[in-house]
PDB file of C-alpha atoms in Angstrom:
ATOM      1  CA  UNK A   1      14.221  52.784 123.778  1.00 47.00           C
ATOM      2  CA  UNK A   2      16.687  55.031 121.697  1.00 48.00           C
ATOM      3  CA  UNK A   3      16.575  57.323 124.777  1.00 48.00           C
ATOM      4  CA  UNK A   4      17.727  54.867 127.163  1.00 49.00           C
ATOM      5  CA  UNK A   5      20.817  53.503 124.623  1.00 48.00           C
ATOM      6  CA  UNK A   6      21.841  56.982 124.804  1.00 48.00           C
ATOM      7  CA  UNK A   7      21.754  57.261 128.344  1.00 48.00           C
ATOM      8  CA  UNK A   8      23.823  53.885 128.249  1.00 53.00           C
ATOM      9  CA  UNK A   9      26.336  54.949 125.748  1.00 54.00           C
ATOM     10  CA  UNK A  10      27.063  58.234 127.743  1.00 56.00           C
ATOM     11  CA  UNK A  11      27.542  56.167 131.319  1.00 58.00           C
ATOM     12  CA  UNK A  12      30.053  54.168 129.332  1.00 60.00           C
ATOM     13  CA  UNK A  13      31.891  57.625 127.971  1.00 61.00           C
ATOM     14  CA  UNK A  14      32.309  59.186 131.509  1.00 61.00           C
ATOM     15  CA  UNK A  15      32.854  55.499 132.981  1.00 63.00           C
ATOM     16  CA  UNK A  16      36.067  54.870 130.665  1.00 60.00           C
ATOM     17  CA  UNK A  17      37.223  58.880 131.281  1.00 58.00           C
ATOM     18  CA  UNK A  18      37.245  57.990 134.943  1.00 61.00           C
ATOM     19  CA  UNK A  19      39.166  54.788 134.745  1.00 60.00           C
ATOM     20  CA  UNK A  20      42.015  57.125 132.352  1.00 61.00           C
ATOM     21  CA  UNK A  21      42.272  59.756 134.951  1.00 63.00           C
ATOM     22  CA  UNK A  22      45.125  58.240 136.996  1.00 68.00           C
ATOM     23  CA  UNK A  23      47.316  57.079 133.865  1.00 76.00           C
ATOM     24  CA  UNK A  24      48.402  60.577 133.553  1.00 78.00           C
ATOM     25  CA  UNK A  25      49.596  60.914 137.088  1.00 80.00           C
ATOM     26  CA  UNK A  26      51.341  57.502 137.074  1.00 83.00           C
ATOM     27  CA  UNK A  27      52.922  58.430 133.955  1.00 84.00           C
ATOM     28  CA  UNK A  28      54.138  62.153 135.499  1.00 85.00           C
ATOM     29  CA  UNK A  29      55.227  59.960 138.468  1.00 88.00           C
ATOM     30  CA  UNK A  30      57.448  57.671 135.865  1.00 89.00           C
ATOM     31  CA  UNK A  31      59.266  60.008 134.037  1.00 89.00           C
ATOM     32  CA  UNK A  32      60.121  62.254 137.256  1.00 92.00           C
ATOM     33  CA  UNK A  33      61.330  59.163 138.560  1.00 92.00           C
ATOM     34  CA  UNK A  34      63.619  58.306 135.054  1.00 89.00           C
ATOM     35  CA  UNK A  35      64.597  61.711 135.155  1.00 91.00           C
ATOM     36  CA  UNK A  36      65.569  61.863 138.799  1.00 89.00           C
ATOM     37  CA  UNK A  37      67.871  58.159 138.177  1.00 89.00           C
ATOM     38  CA  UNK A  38      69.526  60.138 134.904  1.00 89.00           C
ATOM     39  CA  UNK A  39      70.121  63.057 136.917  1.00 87.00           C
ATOM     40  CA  UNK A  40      71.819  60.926 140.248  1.00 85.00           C
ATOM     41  CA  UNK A  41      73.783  59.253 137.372  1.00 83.00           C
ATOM     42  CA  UNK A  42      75.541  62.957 135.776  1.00 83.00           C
ATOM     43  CA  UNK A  43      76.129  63.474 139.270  1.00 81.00           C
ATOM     44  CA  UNK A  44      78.175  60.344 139.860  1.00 75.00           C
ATOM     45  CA  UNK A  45      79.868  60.977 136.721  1.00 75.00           C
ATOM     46  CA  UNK A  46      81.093  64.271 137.377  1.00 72.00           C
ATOM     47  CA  UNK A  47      82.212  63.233 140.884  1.00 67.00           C
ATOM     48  CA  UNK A  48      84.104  60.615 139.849  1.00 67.00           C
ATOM     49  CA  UNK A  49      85.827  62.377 136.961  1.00 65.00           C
ATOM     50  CA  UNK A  50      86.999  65.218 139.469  1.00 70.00           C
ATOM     51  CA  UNK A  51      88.033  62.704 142.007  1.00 75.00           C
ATOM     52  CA  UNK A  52      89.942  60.916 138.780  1.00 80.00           C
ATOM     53  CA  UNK A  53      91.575  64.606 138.320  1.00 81.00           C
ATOM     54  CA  UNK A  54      92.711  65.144 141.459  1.00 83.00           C
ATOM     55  CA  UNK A  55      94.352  62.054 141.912  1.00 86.00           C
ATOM     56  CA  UNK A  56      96.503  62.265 138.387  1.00 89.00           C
ATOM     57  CA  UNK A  57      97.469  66.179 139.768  1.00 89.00           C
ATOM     58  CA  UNK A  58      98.631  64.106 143.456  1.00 90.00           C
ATOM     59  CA  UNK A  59     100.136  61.632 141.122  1.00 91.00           C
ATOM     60  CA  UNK A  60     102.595  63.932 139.258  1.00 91.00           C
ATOM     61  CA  UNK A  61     103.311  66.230 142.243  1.00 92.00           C
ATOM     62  CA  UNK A  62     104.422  62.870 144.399  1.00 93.00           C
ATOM     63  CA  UNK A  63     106.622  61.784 141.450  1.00 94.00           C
ATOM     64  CA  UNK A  64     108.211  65.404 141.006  1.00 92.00           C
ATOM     65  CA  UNK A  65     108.786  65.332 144.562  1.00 93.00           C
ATOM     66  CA  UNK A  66     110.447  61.947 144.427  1.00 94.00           C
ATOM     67  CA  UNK A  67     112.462  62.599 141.677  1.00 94.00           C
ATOM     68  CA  UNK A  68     113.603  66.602 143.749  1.00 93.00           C
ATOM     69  CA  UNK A  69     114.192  63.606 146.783  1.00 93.00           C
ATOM     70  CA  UNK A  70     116.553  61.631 144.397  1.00 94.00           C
ATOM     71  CA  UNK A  71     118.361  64.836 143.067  1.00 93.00           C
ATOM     72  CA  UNK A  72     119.100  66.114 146.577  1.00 92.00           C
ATOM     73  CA  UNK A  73     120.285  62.798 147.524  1.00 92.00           C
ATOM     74  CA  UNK A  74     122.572  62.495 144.416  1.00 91.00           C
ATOM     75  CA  UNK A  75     124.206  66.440 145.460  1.00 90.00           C
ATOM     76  CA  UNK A  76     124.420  65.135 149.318  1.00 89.00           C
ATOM     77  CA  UNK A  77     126.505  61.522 147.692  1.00 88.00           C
ATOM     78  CA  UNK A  78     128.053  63.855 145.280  1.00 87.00           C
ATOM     79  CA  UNK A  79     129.022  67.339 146.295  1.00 86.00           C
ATOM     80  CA  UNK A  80     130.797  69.680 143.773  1.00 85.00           C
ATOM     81  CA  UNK A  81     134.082  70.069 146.266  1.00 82.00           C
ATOM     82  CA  UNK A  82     134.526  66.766 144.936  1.00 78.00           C
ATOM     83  CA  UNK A  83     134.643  63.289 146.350  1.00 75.00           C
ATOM     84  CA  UNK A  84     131.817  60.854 146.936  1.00 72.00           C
ATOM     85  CA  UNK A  85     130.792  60.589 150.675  1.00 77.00           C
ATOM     86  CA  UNK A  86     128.740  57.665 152.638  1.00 82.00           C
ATOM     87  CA  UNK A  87     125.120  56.526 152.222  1.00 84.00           C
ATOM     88  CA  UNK A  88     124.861  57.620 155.806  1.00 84.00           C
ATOM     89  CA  UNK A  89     124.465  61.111 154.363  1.00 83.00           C
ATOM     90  CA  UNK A  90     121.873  60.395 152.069  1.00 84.00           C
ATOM     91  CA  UNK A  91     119.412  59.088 154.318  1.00 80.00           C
ATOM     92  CA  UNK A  92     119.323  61.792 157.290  1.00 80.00           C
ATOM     93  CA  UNK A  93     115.839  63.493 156.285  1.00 79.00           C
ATOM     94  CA  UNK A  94     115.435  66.128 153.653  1.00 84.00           C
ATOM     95  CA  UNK A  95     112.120  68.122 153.858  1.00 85.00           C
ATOM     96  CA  UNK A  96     111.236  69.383 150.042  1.00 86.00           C
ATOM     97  CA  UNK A  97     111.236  73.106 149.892  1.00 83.00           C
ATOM     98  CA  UNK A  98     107.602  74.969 151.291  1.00 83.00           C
ATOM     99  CA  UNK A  99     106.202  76.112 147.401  1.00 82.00           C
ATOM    100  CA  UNK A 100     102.903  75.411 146.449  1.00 79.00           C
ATOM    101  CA  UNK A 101     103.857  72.395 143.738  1.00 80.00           C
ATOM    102  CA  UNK A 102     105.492  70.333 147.236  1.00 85.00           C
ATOM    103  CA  UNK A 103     102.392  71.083 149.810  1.00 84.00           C
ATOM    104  CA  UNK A 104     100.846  68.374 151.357  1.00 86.00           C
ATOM    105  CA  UNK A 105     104.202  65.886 150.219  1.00 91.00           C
ATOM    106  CA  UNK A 106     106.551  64.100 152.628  1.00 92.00           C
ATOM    107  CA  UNK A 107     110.231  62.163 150.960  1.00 93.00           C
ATOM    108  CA  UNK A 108     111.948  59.433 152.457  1.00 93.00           C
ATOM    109  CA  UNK A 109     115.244  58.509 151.403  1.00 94.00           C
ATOM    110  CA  UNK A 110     117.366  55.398 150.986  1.00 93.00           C
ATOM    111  CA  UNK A 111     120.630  54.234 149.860  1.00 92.00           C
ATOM    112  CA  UNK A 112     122.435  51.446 149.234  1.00 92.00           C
ATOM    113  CA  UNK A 113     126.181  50.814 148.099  1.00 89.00           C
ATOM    114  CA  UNK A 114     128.018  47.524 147.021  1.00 87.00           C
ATOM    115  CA  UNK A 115     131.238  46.898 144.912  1.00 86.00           C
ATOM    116  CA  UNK A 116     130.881  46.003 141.670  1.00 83.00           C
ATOM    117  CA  UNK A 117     134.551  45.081 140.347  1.00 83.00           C
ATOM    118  CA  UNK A 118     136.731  47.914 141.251  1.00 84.00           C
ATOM    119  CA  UNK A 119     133.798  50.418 141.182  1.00 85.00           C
ATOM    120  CA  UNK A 120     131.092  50.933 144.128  1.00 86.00           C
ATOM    121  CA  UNK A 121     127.589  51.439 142.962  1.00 90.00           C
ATOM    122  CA  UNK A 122     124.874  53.520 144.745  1.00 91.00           C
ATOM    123  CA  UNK A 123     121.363  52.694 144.509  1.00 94.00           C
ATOM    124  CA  UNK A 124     119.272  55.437 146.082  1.00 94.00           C
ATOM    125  CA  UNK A 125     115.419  54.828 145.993  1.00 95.00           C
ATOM    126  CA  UNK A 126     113.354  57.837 146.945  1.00 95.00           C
ATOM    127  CA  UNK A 127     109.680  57.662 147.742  1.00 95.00           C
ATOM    128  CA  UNK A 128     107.483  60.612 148.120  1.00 94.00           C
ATOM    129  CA  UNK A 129     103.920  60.467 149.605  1.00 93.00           C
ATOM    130  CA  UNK A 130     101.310  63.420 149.014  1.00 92.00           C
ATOM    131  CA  UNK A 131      98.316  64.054 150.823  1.00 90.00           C
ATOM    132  CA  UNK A 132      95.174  65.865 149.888  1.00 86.00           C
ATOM    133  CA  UNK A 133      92.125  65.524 152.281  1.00 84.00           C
ATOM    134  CA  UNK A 134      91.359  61.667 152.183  1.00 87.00           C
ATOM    135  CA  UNK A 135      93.689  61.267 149.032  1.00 88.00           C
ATOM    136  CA  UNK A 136      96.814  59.258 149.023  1.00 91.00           C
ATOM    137  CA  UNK A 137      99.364  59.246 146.349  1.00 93.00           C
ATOM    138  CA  UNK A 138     102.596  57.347 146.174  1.00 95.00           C
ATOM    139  CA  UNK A 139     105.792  57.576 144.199  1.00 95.00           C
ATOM    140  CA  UNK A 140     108.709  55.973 143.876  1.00 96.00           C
ATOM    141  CA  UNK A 141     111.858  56.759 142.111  1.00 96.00           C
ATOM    142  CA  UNK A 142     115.310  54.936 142.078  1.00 96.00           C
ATOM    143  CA  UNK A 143     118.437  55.747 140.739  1.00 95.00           C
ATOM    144  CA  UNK A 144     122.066  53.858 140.486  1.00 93.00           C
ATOM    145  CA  UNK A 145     125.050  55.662 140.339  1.00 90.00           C
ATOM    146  CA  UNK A 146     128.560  54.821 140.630  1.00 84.00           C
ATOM    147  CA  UNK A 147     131.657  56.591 142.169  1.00 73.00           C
ATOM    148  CA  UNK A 148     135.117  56.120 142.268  1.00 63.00           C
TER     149      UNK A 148
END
């Protein structure tokens, strides 16, 4: 009788060993998977932060470029021979010069005049766009000036 308990005991030992076999692989097979959803994540993170980057460089490159637009058009309104000349002049295109900080940036200009008491008043607005691949950045500056 003691022989056959033992016999028992043992089936019950290699019965339970069997059933705890496939926890380990289910377990490997969990914390791949967490590891494989934290990893995805850091990616996303670090895309999104250089994507976040490259849009605040587009950003201040479109708004130097508007405000180079807005300078030109103030020299073109205002020339140092003296005199003030017509918002016609100030909207025929300017292109901003080929350097690296301007690539990829395009400037349209505007102007509008209206008295103001004795005194006319210039409003010019430029607006630069700058491209970069699928990015888009937009800027706008506007300035008022007055002439005699």
């Amino acid at each position: 009788m003691s022989l056959k308990y033992s016999l028992n005991h043992n089936d019950t030992k290699s019965t339970m060993a069997n059933r705890q076999r496939g926890s380990a692989l289910i377990m490997a097979i969990f914390v791949i998977t967490v590891m494989f959803l934290l990893a995805s994540a850091l990616i996303n993170i670090v895309s999104d932060g250089d994507d976040s980057l490259n849009q605040e460089v587009l950003g201040t490159r479109a708004l130097a470029t508007a405000n180079s637009g807005a300078d030109a058009a103030l020299a073109r309104l205002f020339p140092l021979a003296g005199g003030v000349t017509d918002c016609a002049i100030v909207t025929t295109p300017w292109t901003p010069p080929t350097s690296v900080g301007f690539s990829g940036c395009k400037v349209t200009l505007a102007c509008a005049n209206y008295v103001l008491g004795s005194e006319t008043q210039y409003r010019i607005t430029s607006e630069a766009v700058c491209e970069s691949g699928p990015m888009r950045v937009r800027r706008q500056v506007e300035v008022e000036a007055r002439g005699n």
